[in-house]
Amino acid sequence: MHQPSKLASKAEIYVSRLIWEKLFGIFEPKNHSLSFLNNLQLDTALRLIWSFGQLEDDGRSLSVRPGKVPSTAIAGQVVKNGIERIYKTLNHQENRSNFTSSIYINGIKQLKKDTPWNDQLKIQYLINLIVEKDLTTSKLPSLTTHNQLTLFGTSTHEKTLQTFNRPARY
């Protein structure tokens, strides 16, 4: 009642549909750049969007405090930032050297600890795409793991991602 209403952004609508599909078990095959998120568990996908979206481009927080519910406007900005940054990473559109300063690294570290192995592999793929663009960053190499998949470079990860993006068959 006390917040002005406005139309939802494309990113907010996408996240709303993602939540709906996950909650109601709707598994429609999708072949678009953000289908990466559809193949993660709901908690993983939302926390990944949060980690990619809660910082400004210069690394300052969007006034998001742990354990506090942000205003609708700030939550909308977090979703918009997160979806845009994930999209740019997956589509190799981000080439700024300071891109990693706008990602909440501690959130991704914790996410990697808390998620199932399949989701960890997908998160690792995303991290590797970022590290390839910004080799000078001091934050992200600590997230990389040198397992069998990462030893062979992006082409192996792209094949892995293609496997993850296949629709589930029951």
PDB file of C-alpha atoms in Angstrom:
ATOM      1  CA  MET A   1       0.000   0.000   0.000  1.00  0.00           C
ATOM      2  CA  HIS A   2       2.867   2.381   0.783  1.00  0.00           C
ATOM      3  CA  GLN A   3       4.952   1.519  -2.248  1.00  0.00           C
ATOM      4  CA  PRO A   4       4.135   2.829  -5.691  1.00  0.00           C
ATOM      5  CA  SER A   5       3.268   0.104  -8.138  1.00  0.00           C
ATOM      6  CA  LYS A   6       4.888  -0.236 -11.525  1.00  0.00           C
ATOM      7  CA  LEU A   7       4.993  -2.790 -14.297  1.00  0.00           C
ATOM      8  CA  ALA A   8       7.284  -5.744 -13.715  1.00  0.00           C
ATOM      9  CA  SER A   9      10.481  -5.876 -15.740  1.00  0.00           C
ATOM     10  CA  LYS A  10      11.247  -8.755 -18.106  1.00  0.00           C
ATOM     11  CA  ALA A  11      13.726 -10.085 -15.538  1.00  0.00           C
ATOM     12  CA  GLU A  12      11.114 -10.018 -12.766  1.00  0.00           C
ATOM     13  CA  ILE A  13       8.590 -11.802 -14.996  1.00  0.00           C
ATOM     14  CA  TYR A  14      11.205 -14.413 -15.924  1.00  0.00           C
ATOM     15  CA  VAL A  15      12.012 -15.117 -12.259  1.00  0.00           C
ATOM     16  CA  SER A  16       8.314 -15.249 -11.429  1.00  0.00           C
ATOM     17  CA  ARG A  17       7.775 -17.868 -14.168  1.00  0.00           C
ATOM     18  CA  LEU A  18      10.850 -19.790 -13.018  1.00  0.00           C
ATOM     19  CA  ILE A  19       9.454 -19.993  -9.484  1.00  0.00           C
ATOM     20  CA  TRP A  20       6.017 -21.018 -10.779  1.00  0.00           C
ATOM     21  CA  GLU A  21       7.491 -23.773 -12.958  1.00  0.00           C
ATOM     22  CA  LYS A  22       9.690 -25.107 -10.170  1.00  0.00           C
ATOM     23  CA  LEU A  23       6.930 -25.072  -7.554  1.00  0.00           C
ATOM     24  CA  PHE A  24       4.385 -26.797  -9.781  1.00  0.00           C
ATOM     25  CA  GLY A  25       6.755 -29.176 -11.553  1.00  0.00           C
ATOM     26  CA  ILE A  26       6.174 -27.787 -15.026  1.00  0.00           C
ATOM     27  CA  PHE A  27       9.085 -28.910 -17.160  1.00  0.00           C
ATOM     28  CA  GLU A  28       8.662 -27.392 -20.577  1.00  0.00           C
ATOM     29  CA  PRO A  29      11.680 -27.732 -22.846  1.00  0.00           C
ATOM     30  CA  LYS A  30      13.184 -24.316 -23.361  1.00  0.00           C
ATOM     31  CA  ASN A  31      16.011 -23.434 -25.634  1.00  0.00           C
ATOM     32  CA  HIS A  32      17.067 -19.930 -24.705  1.00  0.00           C
ATOM     33  CA  SER A  33      20.122 -18.481 -23.053  1.00  0.00           C
ATOM     34  CA  LEU A  34      18.642 -18.469 -19.539  1.00  0.00           C
ATOM     35  CA  SER A  35      17.501 -22.099 -19.655  1.00  0.00           C
ATOM     36  CA  PHE A  36      20.686 -22.596 -17.630  1.00  0.00           C
ATOM     37  CA  LEU A  37      18.715 -21.369 -14.596  1.00  0.00           C
ATOM     38  CA  ASN A  38      15.769 -23.676 -15.321  1.00  0.00           C
ATOM     39  CA  ASN A  39      18.064 -26.659 -14.831  1.00  0.00           C
ATOM     40  CA  LEU A  40      19.117 -25.630 -11.325  1.00  0.00           C
ATOM     41  CA  GLN A  41      17.208 -26.343  -8.160  1.00  0.00           C
ATOM     42  CA  LEU A  42      14.943 -23.427  -7.224  1.00  0.00           C
ATOM     43  CA  ASP A  43      16.990 -22.447  -4.167  1.00  0.00           C
ATOM     44  CA  THR A  44      20.214 -22.551  -6.179  1.00  0.00           C
ATOM     45  CA  ALA A  45      18.779 -20.477  -9.032  1.00  0.00           C
ATOM     46  CA  LEU A  46      17.386 -17.783  -6.719  1.00  0.00           C
ATOM     47  CA  ARG A  47      20.574 -17.558  -4.656  1.00  0.00           C
ATOM     48  CA  LEU A  48      22.653 -17.347  -7.822  1.00  0.00           C
ATOM     49  CA  ILE A  49      20.495 -14.480  -9.129  1.00  0.00           C
ATOM     50  CA  TRP A  50      20.816 -12.825  -5.716  1.00  0.00           C
ATOM     51  CA  SER A  51      24.624 -13.182  -5.702  1.00  0.00           C
ATOM     52  CA  PHE A  52      24.912 -11.783  -9.226  1.00  0.00           C
ATOM     53  CA  GLY A  53      22.478  -8.934  -8.574  1.00  0.00           C
ATOM     54  CA  GLN A  54      22.871  -7.492  -5.106  1.00  0.00           C
ATOM     55  CA  LEU A  55      25.895  -5.290  -5.837  1.00  0.00           C
ATOM     56  CA  GLU A  56      26.163  -2.162  -7.956  1.00  0.00           C
ATOM     57  CA  ASP A  57      28.634  -2.149 -10.847  1.00  0.00           C
ATOM     58  CA  ASP A  58      31.220  -0.522  -8.589  1.00  0.00           C
ATOM     59  CA  GLY A  59      30.825  -3.193  -5.886  1.00  0.00           C
ATOM     60  CA  ARG A  60      28.655  -1.198  -3.470  1.00  0.00           C
ATOM     61  CA  SER A  61      25.659  -2.964  -1.968  1.00  0.00           C
ATOM     62  CA  LEU A  62      22.140  -2.089  -3.080  1.00  0.00           C
ATOM     63  CA  SER A  63      21.264  -1.606   0.621  1.00  0.00           C
ATOM     64  CA  VAL A  64      20.528  -5.300   0.953  1.00  0.00           C
ATOM     65  CA  ARG A  65      21.215  -6.590   4.447  1.00  0.00           C
ATOM     66  CA  PRO A  66      21.402 -10.264   5.400  1.00  0.00           C
ATOM     67  CA  GLY A  67      18.206 -11.405   7.080  1.00  0.00           C
ATOM     68  CA  LYS A  68      16.282  -8.276   6.103  1.00  0.00           C
ATOM     69  CA  VAL A  69      13.544  -8.154   3.502  1.00  0.00           C
ATOM     70  CA  PRO A  70      14.429  -5.493   0.917  1.00  0.00           C
ATOM     71  CA  SER A  71      11.883  -3.081  -0.481  1.00  0.00           C
ATOM     72  CA  THR A  72      10.121  -4.098  -3.680  1.00  0.00           C
ATOM     73  CA  ALA A  73      12.160  -1.562  -5.657  1.00  0.00           C
ATOM     74  CA  ILE A  74      15.495  -2.893  -4.376  1.00  0.00           C
ATOM     75  CA  ALA A  75      14.432  -6.532  -4.827  1.00  0.00           C
ATOM     76  CA  GLY A  76      13.417  -5.702  -8.401  1.00  0.00           C
ATOM     77  CA  GLN A  77      16.806  -4.093  -9.037  1.00  0.00           C
ATOM     78  CA  VAL A  78      18.608  -7.137  -7.600  1.00  0.00           C
ATOM     79  CA  VAL A  79      16.637  -9.438  -9.919  1.00  0.00           C
ATOM     80  CA  LYS A  80      17.244  -7.193 -12.938  1.00  0.00           C
ATOM     81  CA  ASN A  81      21.002  -6.930 -12.245  1.00  0.00           C
ATOM     82  CA  GLY A  82      21.337 -10.646 -11.545  1.00  0.00           C
ATOM     83  CA  ILE A  83      19.492 -11.814 -14.649  1.00  0.00           C
ATOM     84  CA  GLU A  84      21.343  -9.326 -16.893  1.00  0.00           C
ATOM     85  CA  ARG A  85      24.758 -10.345 -15.554  1.00  0.00           C
ATOM     86  CA  ILE A  86      24.046 -14.067 -15.826  1.00  0.00           C
ATOM     87  CA  TYR A  87      22.726 -13.554 -19.368  1.00  0.00           C
ATOM     88  CA  LYS A  88      25.814 -11.558 -20.372  1.00  0.00           C
ATOM     89  CA  THR A  89      28.115 -14.172 -18.859  1.00  0.00           C
ATOM     90  CA  LEU A  90      26.412 -17.096 -20.592  1.00  0.00           C
ATOM     91  CA  ASN A  91      26.386 -15.282 -23.923  1.00  0.00           C
ATOM     92  CA  HIS A  92      30.000 -14.084 -23.698  1.00  0.00           C
ATOM     93  CA  GLN A  93      28.848 -10.438 -23.805  1.00  0.00           C
ATOM     94  CA  GLU A  94      30.662  -9.210 -20.726  1.00  0.00           C
ATOM     95  CA  ASN A  95      34.224  -8.098 -21.265  1.00  0.00           C
ATOM     96  CA  ARG A  96      34.761  -5.392 -18.651  1.00  0.00           C
ATOM     97  CA  SER A  97      37.722  -6.169 -16.451  1.00  0.00           C
ATOM     98  CA  ASN A  98      35.874  -5.043 -13.299  1.00  0.00           C
ATOM     99  CA  PHE A  99      32.817  -7.255 -13.876  1.00  0.00           C
ATOM    100  CA  THR A 100      33.709  -9.458 -10.912  1.00  0.00           C
ATOM    101  CA  SER A 101      33.511  -6.510  -8.507  1.00  0.00           C
ATOM    102  CA  SER A 102      29.757  -6.467  -9.136  1.00  0.00           C
ATOM    103  CA  ILE A 103      29.301 -10.112  -8.079  1.00  0.00           C
ATOM    104  CA  TYR A 104      28.823 -11.100  -4.432  1.00  0.00           C
ATOM    105  CA  ILE A 105      31.641 -13.639  -4.200  1.00  0.00           C
ATOM    106  CA  ASN A 106      30.900 -14.788  -0.638  1.00  0.00           C
ATOM    107  CA  GLY A 107      27.347 -15.629  -1.677  1.00  0.00           C
ATOM    108  CA  ILE A 108      28.619 -17.820  -4.498  1.00  0.00           C
ATOM    109  CA  LYS A 109      31.188 -19.489  -2.212  1.00  0.00           C
ATOM    110  CA  GLN A 110      28.456 -20.386   0.258  1.00  0.00           C
ATOM    111  CA  LEU A 111      26.149 -21.481  -2.544  1.00  0.00           C
ATOM    112  CA  LYS A 112      28.786 -23.864  -3.878  1.00  0.00           C
ATOM    113  CA  LYS A 113      29.051 -25.448  -0.421  1.00  0.00           C
ATOM    114  CA  ASP A 114      25.285 -25.820   0.022  1.00  0.00           C
ATOM    115  CA  THR A 115      24.208 -27.192  -3.347  1.00  0.00           C
ATOM    116  CA  PRO A 116      24.064 -30.690  -4.807  1.00  0.00           C
ATOM    117  CA  TRP A 117      26.893 -31.827  -7.070  1.00  0.00           C
ATOM    118  CA  ASN A 118      24.980 -31.263 -10.342  1.00  0.00           C
ATOM    119  CA  ASP A 119      24.255 -27.655  -9.401  1.00  0.00           C
ATOM    120  CA  GLN A 120      27.878 -27.152  -8.305  1.00  0.00           C
ATOM    121  CA  LEU A 121      29.038 -28.206 -11.776  1.00  0.00           C
ATOM    122  CA  LYS A 122      26.705 -25.697 -13.407  1.00  0.00           C
ATOM    123  CA  ILE A 123      27.827 -22.904 -11.096  1.00  0.00           C
ATOM    124  CA  GLN A 124      31.439 -23.822 -11.837  1.00  0.00           C
ATOM    125  CA  TYR A 125      30.742 -23.524 -15.561  1.00  0.00           C
ATOM    126  CA  LEU A 126      29.417 -19.987 -15.020  1.00  0.00           C
ATOM    127  CA  ILE A 127      32.429 -19.058 -12.889  1.00  0.00           C
ATOM    128  CA  ASN A 128      34.819 -20.393 -15.511  1.00  0.00           C
ATOM    129  CA  LEU A 129      33.183 -18.193 -18.142  1.00  0.00           C
ATOM    130  CA  ILE A 130      33.793 -15.159 -15.924  1.00  0.00           C
ATOM    131  CA  VAL A 131      37.379 -16.104 -15.111  1.00  0.00           C
ATOM    132  CA  GLU A 132      38.115 -16.478 -18.833  1.00  0.00           C
ATOM    133  CA  LYS A 133      37.051 -12.850 -19.346  1.00  0.00           C
ATOM    134  CA  ASP A 134      38.832 -11.416 -16.315  1.00  0.00           C
ATOM    135  CA  LEU A 135      42.013 -13.330 -15.543  1.00  0.00           C
ATOM    136  CA  THR A 136      43.314 -10.433 -13.444  1.00  0.00           C
ATOM    137  CA  THR A 137      40.638 -10.751 -10.797  1.00  0.00           C
ATOM    138  CA  SER A 138      41.839 -11.776  -7.375  1.00  0.00           C
ATOM    139  CA  LYS A 139      38.469 -12.967  -6.102  1.00  0.00           C
ATOM    140  CA  LEU A 140      37.198 -15.609  -8.494  1.00  0.00           C
ATOM    141  CA  PRO A 141      40.181 -17.973  -8.828  1.00  0.00           C
ATOM    142  CA  SER A 142      39.510 -19.006  -5.231  1.00  0.00           C
ATOM    143  CA  LEU A 143      36.179 -20.357  -6.469  1.00  0.00           C
ATOM    144  CA  THR A 144      37.624 -22.432  -9.259  1.00  0.00           C
ATOM    145  CA  THR A 145      38.200 -26.089  -8.687  1.00  0.00           C
ATOM    146  CA  HIS A 146      40.571 -28.171 -10.710  1.00  0.00           C
ATOM    147  CA  ASN A 147      38.489 -31.239 -11.226  1.00  0.00           C
ATOM    148  CA  GLN A 148      38.312 -33.396 -14.305  1.00  0.00           C
ATOM    149  CA  LEU A 149      35.896 -31.033 -16.059  1.00  0.00           C
ATOM    150  CA  THR A 150      37.824 -27.803 -15.563  1.00  0.00           C
ATOM    151  CA  LEU A 151      41.126 -29.251 -16.738  1.00  0.00           C
ATOM    152  CA  PHE A 152      39.962 -29.405 -20.345  1.00  0.00           C
ATOM    153  CA  GLY A 153      38.653 -25.868 -20.790  1.00  0.00           C
ATOM    154  CA  THR A 154      35.401 -24.334 -21.914  1.00  0.00           C
ATOM    155  CA  SER A 155      34.623 -26.751 -24.741  1.00  0.00           C
ATOM    156  CA  THR A 156      34.179 -29.545 -22.206  1.00  0.00           C
ATOM    157  CA  HIS A 157      32.036 -27.262 -20.068  1.00  0.00           C
ATOM    158  CA  GLU A 158      29.904 -26.311 -23.056  1.00  0.00           C
ATOM    159  CA  LYS A 159      29.290 -29.994 -23.772  1.00  0.00           C
ATOM    160  CA  THR A 160      28.434 -30.466 -20.100  1.00  0.00           C
ATOM    161  CA  LEU A 161      26.050 -27.517 -20.223  1.00  0.00           C
ATOM    162  CA  GLN A 162      24.373 -28.922 -23.334  1.00  0.00           C
ATOM    163  CA  THR A 163      23.805 -32.125 -21.384  1.00  0.00           C
ATOM    164  CA  PHE A 164      22.296 -30.138 -18.477  1.00  0.00           C
ATOM    165  CA  ASN A 165      20.025 -28.159 -20.805  1.00  0.00           C
ATOM    166  CA  ARG A 166      18.317 -31.236 -22.206  1.00  0.00           C
ATOM    167  CA  PRO A 167      14.742 -31.536 -21.013  1.00  0.00           C
ATOM    168  CA  ALA A 168      14.134 -34.137 -18.354  1.00  0.00           C
ATOM    169  CA  ARG A 169      12.322 -37.252 -19.510  1.00  0.00           C
ATOM    170  CA  TYR A 170      10.207 -39.152 -17.078  1.00  0.00           C
TER     171      TYR A 170
END
